mmCIF file of N, CA and C in Angstrom:
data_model
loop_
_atom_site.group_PDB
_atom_site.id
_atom_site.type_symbol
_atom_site.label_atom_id
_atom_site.label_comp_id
_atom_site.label_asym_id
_atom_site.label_seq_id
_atom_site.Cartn_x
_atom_site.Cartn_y
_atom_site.Cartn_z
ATOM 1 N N UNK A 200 16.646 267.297 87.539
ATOM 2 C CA UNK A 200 17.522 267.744 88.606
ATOM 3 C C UNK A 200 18.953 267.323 88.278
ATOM 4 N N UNK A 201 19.431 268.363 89.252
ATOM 5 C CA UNK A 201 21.074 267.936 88.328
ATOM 6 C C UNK A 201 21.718 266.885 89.239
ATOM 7 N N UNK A 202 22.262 265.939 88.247
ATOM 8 C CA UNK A 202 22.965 264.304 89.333
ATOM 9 C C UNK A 202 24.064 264.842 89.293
ATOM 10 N N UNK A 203 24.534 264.864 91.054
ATOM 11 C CA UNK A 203 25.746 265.475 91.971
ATOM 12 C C UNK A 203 26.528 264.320 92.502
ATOM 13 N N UNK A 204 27.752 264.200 91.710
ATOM 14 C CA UNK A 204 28.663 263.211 91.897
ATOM 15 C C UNK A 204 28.592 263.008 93.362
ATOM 16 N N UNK A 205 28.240 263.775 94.495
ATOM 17 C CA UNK A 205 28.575 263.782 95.449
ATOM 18 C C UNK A 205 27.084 263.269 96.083
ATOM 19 N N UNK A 206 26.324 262.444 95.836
ATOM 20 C CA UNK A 206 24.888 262.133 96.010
ATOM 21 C C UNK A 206 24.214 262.190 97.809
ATOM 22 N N UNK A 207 23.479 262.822 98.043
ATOM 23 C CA UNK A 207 22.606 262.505 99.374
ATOM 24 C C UNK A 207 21.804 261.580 99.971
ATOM 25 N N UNK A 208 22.499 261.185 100.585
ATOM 26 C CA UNK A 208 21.314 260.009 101.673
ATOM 27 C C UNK A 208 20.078 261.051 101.957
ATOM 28 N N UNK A 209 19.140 260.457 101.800
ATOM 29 C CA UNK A 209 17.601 260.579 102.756
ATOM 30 C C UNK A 209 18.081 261.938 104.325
ATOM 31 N N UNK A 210 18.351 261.141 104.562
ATOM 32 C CA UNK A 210 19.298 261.365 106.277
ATOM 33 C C UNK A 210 20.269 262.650 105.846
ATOM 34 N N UNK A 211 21.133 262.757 105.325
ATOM 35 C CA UNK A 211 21.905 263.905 104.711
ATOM 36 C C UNK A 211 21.181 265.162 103.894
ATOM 37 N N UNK A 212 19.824 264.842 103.517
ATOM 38 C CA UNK A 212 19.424 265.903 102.814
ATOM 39 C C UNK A 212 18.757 266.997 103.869
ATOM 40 N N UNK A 213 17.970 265.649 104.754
ATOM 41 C CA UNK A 213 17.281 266.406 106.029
ATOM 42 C C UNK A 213 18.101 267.154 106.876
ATOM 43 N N UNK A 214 19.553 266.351 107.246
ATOM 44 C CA UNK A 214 20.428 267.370 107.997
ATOM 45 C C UNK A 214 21.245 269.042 106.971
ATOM 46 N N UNK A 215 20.863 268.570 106.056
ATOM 47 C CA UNK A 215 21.185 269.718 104.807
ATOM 48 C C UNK A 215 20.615 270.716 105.273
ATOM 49 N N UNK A 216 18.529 270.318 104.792
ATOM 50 C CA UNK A 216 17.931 271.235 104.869
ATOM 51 C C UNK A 216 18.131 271.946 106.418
ATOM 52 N N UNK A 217 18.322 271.109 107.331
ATOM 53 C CA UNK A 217 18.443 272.125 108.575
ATOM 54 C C UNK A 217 19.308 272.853 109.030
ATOM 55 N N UNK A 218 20.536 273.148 108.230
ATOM 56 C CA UNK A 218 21.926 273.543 108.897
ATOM 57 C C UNK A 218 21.533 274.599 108.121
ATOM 58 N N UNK A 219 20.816 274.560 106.309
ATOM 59 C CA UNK A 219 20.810 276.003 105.652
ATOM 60 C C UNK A 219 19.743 277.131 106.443
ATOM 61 N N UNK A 220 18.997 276.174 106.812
ATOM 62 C CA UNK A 220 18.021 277.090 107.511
ATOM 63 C C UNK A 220 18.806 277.853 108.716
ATOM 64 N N UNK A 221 19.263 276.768 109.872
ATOM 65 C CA UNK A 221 19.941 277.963 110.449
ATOM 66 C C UNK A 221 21.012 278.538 110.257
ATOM 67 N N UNK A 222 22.190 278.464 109.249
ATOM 68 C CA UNK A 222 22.957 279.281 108.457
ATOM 69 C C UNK A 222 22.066 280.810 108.069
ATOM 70 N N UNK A 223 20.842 280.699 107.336
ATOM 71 C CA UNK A 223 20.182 281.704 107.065
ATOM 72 C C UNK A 223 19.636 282.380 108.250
ATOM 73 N N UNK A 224 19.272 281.766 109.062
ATOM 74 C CA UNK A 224 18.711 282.728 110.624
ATOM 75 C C UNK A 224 19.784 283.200 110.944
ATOM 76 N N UNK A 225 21.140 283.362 110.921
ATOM 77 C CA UNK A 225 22.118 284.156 111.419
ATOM 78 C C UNK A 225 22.726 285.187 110.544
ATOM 79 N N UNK A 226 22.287 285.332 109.685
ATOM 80 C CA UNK A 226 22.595 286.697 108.473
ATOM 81 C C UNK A 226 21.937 287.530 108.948
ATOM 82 N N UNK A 227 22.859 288.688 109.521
ATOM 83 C CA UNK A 227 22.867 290.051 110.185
ATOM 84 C C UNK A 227 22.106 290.982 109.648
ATOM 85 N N UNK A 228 21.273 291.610 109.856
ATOM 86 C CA UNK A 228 20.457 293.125 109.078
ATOM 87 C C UNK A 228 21.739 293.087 108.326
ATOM 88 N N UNK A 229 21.474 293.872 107.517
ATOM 89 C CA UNK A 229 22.078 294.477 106.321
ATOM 90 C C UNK A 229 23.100 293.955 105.422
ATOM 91 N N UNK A 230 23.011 292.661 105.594
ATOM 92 C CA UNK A 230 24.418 292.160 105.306
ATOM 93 C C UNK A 230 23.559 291.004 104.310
ATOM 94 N N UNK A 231 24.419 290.361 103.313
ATOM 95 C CA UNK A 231 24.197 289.270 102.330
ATOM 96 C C UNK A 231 24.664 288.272 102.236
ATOM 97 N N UNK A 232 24.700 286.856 102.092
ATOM 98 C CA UNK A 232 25.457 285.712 101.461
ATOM 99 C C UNK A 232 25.151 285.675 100.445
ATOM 100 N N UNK A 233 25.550 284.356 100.480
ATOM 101 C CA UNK A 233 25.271 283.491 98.709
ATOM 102 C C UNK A 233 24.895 282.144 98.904
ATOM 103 N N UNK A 234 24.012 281.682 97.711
ATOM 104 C CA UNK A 234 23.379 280.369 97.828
ATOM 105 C C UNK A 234 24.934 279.537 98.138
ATOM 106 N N UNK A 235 25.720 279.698 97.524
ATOM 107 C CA UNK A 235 27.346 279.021 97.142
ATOM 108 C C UNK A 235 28.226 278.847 98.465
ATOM 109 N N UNK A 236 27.809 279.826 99.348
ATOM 110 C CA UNK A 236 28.665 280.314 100.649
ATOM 111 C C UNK A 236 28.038 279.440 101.640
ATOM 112 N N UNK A 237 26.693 279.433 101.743
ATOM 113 C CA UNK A 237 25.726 278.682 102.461
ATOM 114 C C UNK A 237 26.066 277.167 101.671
ATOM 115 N N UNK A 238 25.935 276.826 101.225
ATOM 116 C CA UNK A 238 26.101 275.036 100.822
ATOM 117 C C UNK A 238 27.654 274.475 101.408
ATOM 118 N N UNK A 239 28.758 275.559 101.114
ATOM 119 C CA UNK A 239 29.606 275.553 101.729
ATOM 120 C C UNK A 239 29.736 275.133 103.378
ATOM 121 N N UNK A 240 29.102 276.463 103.965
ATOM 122 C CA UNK A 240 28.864 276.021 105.490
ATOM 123 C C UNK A 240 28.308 275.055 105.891
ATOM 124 N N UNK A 241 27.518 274.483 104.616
ATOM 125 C CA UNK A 241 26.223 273.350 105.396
ATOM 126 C C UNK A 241 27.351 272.240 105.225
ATOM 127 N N UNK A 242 28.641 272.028 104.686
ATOM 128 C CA UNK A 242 29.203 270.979 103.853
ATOM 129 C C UNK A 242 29.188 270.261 103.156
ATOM 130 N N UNK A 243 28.533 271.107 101.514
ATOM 131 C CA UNK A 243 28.204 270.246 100.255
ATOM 132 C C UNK A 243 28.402 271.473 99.619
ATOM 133 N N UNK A 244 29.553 271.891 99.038
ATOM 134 C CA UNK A 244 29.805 273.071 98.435
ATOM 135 C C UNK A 244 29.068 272.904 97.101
ATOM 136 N N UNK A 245 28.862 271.811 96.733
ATOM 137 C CA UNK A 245 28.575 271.763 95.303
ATOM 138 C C UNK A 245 26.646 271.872 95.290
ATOM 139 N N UNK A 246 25.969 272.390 96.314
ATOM 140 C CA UNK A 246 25.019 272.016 96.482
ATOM 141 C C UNK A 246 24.141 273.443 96.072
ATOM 142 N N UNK A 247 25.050 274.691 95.963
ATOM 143 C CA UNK A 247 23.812 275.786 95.801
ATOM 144 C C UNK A 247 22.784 275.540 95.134
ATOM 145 N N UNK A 248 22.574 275.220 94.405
ATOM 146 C CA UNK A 248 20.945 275.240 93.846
ATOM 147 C C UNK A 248 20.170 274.658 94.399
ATOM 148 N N UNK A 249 20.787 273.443 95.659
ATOM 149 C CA UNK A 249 19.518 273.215 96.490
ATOM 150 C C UNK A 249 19.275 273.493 97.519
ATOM 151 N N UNK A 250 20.413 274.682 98.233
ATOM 152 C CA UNK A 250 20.050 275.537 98.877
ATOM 153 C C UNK A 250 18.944 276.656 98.510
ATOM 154 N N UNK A 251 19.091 276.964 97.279
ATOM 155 C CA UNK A 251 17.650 277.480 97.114
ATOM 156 C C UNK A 251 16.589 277.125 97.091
ATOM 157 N N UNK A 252 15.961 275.479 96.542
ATOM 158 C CA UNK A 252 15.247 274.960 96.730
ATOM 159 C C UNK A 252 14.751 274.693 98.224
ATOM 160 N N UNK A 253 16.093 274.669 99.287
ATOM 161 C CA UNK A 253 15.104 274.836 100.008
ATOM 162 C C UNK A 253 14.877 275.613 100.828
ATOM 163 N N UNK A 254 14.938 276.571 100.603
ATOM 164 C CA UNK A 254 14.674 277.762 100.958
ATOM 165 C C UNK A 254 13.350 278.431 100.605
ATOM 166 N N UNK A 255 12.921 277.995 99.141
ATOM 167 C CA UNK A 255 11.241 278.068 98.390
ATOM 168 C C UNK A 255 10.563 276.620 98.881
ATOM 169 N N UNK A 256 10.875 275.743 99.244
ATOM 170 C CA UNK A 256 9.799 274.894 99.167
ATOM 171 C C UNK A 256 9.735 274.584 100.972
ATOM 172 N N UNK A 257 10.726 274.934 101.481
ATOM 173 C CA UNK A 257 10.211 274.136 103.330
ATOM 174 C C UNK A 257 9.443 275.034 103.825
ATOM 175 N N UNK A 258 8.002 274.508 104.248
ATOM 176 C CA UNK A 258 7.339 275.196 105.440
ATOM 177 C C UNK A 258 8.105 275.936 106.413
ATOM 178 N N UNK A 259 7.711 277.212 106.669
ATOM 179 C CA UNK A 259 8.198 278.174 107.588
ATOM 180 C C UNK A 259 9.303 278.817 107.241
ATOM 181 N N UNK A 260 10.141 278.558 106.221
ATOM 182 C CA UNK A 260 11.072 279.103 105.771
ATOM 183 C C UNK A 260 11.011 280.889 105.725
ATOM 184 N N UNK A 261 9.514 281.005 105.436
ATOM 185 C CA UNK A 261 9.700 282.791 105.033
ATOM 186 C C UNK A 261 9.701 283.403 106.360
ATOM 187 N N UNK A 262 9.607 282.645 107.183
ATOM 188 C CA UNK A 262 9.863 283.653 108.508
ATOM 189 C C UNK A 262 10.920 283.374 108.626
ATOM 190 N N UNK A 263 12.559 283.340 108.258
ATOM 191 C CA UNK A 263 13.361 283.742 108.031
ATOM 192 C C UNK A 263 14.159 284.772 107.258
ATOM 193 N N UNK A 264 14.777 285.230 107.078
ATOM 194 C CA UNK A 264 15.416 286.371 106.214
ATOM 195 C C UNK A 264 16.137 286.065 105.198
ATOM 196 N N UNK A 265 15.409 285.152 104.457
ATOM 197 C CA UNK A 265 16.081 284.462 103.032
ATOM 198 C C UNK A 265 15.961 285.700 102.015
ATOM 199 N N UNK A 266 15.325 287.130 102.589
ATOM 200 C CA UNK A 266 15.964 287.814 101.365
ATOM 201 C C UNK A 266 17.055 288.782 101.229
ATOM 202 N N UNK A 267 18.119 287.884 102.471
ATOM 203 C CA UNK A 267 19.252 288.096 102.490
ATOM 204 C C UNK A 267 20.792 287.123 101.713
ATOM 205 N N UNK A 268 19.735 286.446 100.920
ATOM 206 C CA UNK A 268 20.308 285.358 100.405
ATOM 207 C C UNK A 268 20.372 285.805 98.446
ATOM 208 N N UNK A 269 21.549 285.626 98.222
ATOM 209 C CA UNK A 269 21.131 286.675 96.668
ATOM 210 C C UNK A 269 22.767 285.392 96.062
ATOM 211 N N UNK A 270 22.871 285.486 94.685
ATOM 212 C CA UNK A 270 23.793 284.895 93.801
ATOM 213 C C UNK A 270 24.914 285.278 94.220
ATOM 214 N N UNK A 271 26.134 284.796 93.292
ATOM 215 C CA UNK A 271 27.705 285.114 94.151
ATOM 216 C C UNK A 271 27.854 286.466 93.459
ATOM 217 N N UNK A 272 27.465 286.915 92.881
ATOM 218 C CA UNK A 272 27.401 288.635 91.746
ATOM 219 C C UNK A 272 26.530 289.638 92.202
ATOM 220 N N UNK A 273 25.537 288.854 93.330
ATOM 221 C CA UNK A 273 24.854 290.024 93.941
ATOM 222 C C UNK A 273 23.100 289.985 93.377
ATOM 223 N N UNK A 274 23.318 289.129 92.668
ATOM 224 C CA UNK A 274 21.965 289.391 91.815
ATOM 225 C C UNK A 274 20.635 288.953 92.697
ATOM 226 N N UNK A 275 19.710 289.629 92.995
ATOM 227 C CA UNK A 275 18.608 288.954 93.422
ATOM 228 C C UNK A 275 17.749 287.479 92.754
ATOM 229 N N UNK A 276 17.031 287.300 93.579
ATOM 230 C CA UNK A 276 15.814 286.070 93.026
ATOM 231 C C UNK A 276 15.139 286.281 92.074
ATOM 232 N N UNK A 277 15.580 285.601 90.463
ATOM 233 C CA UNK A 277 14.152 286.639 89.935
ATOM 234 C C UNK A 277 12.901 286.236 90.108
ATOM 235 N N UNK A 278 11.908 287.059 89.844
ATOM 236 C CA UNK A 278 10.406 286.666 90.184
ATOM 237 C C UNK A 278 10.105 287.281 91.661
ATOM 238 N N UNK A 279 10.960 287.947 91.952
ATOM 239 C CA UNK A 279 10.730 287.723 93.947
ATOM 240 C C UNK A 279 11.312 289.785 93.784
ATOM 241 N N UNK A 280 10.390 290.132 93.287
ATOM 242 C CA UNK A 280 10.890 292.088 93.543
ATOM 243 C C UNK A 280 10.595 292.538 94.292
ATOM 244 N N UNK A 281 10.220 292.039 95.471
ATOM 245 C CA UNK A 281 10.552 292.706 96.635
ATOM 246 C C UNK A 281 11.566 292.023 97.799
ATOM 247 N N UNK A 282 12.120 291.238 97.377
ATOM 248 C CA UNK A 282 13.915 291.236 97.700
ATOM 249 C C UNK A 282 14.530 292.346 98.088
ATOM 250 N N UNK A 283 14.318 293.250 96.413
ATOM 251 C CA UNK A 283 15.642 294.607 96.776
ATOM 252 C C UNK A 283 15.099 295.354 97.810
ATOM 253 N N UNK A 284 13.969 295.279 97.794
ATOM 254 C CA UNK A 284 12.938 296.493 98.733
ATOM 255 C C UNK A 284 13.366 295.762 100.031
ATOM 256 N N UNK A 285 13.100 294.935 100.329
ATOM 257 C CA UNK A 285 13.089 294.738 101.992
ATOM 258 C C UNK A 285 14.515 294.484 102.386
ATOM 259 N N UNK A 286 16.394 294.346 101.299
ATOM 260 C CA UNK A 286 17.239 294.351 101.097
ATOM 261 C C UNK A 286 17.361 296.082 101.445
ATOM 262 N N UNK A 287 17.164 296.898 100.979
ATOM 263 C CA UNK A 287 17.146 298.203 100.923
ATOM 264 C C UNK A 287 17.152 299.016 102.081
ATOM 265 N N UNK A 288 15.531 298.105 102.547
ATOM 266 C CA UNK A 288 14.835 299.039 103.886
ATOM 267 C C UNK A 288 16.043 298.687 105.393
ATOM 268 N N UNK A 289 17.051 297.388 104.982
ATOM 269 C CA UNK A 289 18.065 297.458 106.019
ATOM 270 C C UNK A 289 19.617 298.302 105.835
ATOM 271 N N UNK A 290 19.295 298.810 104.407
ATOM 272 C CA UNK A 290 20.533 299.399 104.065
ATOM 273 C C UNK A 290 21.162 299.218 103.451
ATOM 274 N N UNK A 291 20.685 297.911 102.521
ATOM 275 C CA UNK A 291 22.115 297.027 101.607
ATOM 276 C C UNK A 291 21.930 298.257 100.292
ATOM 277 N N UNK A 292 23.067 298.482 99.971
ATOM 278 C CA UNK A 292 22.945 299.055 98.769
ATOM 279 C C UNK A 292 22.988 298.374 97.398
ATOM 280 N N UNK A 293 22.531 299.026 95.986
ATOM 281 C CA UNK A 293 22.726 298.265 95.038
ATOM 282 C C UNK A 293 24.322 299.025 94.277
ATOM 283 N N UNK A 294 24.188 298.616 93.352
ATOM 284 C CA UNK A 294 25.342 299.014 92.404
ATOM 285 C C UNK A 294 24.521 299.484 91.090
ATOM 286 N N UNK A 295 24.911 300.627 90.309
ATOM 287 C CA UNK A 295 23.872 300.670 89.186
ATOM 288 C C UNK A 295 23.697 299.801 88.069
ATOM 289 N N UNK A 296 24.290 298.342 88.485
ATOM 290 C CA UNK A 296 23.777 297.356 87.316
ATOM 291 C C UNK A 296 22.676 296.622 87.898
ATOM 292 N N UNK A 297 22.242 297.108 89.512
ATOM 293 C CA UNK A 297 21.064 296.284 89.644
ATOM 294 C C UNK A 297 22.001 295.241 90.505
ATOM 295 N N UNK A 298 22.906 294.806 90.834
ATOM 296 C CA UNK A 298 23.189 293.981 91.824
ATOM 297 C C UNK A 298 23.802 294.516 93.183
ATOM 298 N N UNK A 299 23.544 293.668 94.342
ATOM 299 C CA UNK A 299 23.954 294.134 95.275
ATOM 300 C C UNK A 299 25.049 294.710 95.824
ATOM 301 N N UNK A 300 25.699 295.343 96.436
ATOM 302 C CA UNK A 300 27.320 295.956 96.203
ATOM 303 C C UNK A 300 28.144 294.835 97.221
ATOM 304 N N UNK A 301 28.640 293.941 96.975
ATOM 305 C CA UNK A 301 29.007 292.550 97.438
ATOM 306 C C UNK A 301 30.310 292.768 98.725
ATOM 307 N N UNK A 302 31.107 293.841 97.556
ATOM 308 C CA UNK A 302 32.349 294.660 98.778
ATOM 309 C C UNK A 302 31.866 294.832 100.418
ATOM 310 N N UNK A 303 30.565 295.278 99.750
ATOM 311 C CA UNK A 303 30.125 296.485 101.411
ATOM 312 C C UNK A 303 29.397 295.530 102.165
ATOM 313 N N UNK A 304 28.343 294.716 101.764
ATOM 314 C CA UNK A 304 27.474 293.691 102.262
ATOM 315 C C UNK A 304 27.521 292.599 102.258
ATOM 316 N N UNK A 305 28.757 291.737 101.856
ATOM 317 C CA UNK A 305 28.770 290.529 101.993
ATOM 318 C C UNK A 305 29.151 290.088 103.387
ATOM 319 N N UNK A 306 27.820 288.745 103.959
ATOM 320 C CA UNK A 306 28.700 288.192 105.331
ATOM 321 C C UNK A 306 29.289 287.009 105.245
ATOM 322 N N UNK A 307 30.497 286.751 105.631
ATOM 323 C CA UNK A 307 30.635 285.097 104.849
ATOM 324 C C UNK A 307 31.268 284.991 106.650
ATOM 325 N N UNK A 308 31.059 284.363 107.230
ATOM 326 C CA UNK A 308 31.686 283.695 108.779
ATOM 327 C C UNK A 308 32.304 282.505 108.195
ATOM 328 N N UNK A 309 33.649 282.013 108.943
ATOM 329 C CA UNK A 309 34.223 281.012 108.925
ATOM 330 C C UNK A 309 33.926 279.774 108.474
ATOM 331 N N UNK A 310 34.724 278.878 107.830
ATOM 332 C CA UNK A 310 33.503 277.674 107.519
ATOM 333 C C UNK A 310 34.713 276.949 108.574
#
């Protein structure tokens, strides 16, 4: 794991994991963030990659709409192909390199 100059208490990781979670329950149909945008809001900008982590590993997580959650380029999860599909079925469009069109669908709210 990567050592983050900026290290987490016990206590800080738990309030982590819960602010990304509900950061992610408020991403609108059709619309996208980023792991990067979300660590941001949670206040550990430097933290995306464990915003994804926990997003795959906390119980109950998939009944949220984490597959509104894609890279800062648009790129989906790999391993996870039905992302674009259930990304799609709300309207997000792609771009023909295969990433999401970031212009049209990105939601970023205030930090």
């Amino acid at each position: 794991m990567k050592d983050y100059p900026d290290k987490m208490t016990a206590e800080q990781a738990r309030a982590f994991g819960a602010d990304v979670l509900n950061i992610v329950s408020q991403i609108p149909c059709g619309k996208v963030t980023t792991y990067g945008h979300i660590a941001l809001l949670a206040g550990w900008p430097s933290h995306s990659r464990m915003v994804g982590r926990t997003l795959r590993y906390t119980p109950g997580a998939e009944k949220l709409p984490c597959h509104r959650v894609v890279n800062k380029e648009g790129r989906t999860a790999p391993g996870w192909s039905r992302q674009r599909t259930l990304l799609e079925e709300e309207g997000v469009t792609f771009k023909t390199n295969g990433h999401v069109d970031m212009e049209r669908h990105l939601w970023e709210p205030e930090v």
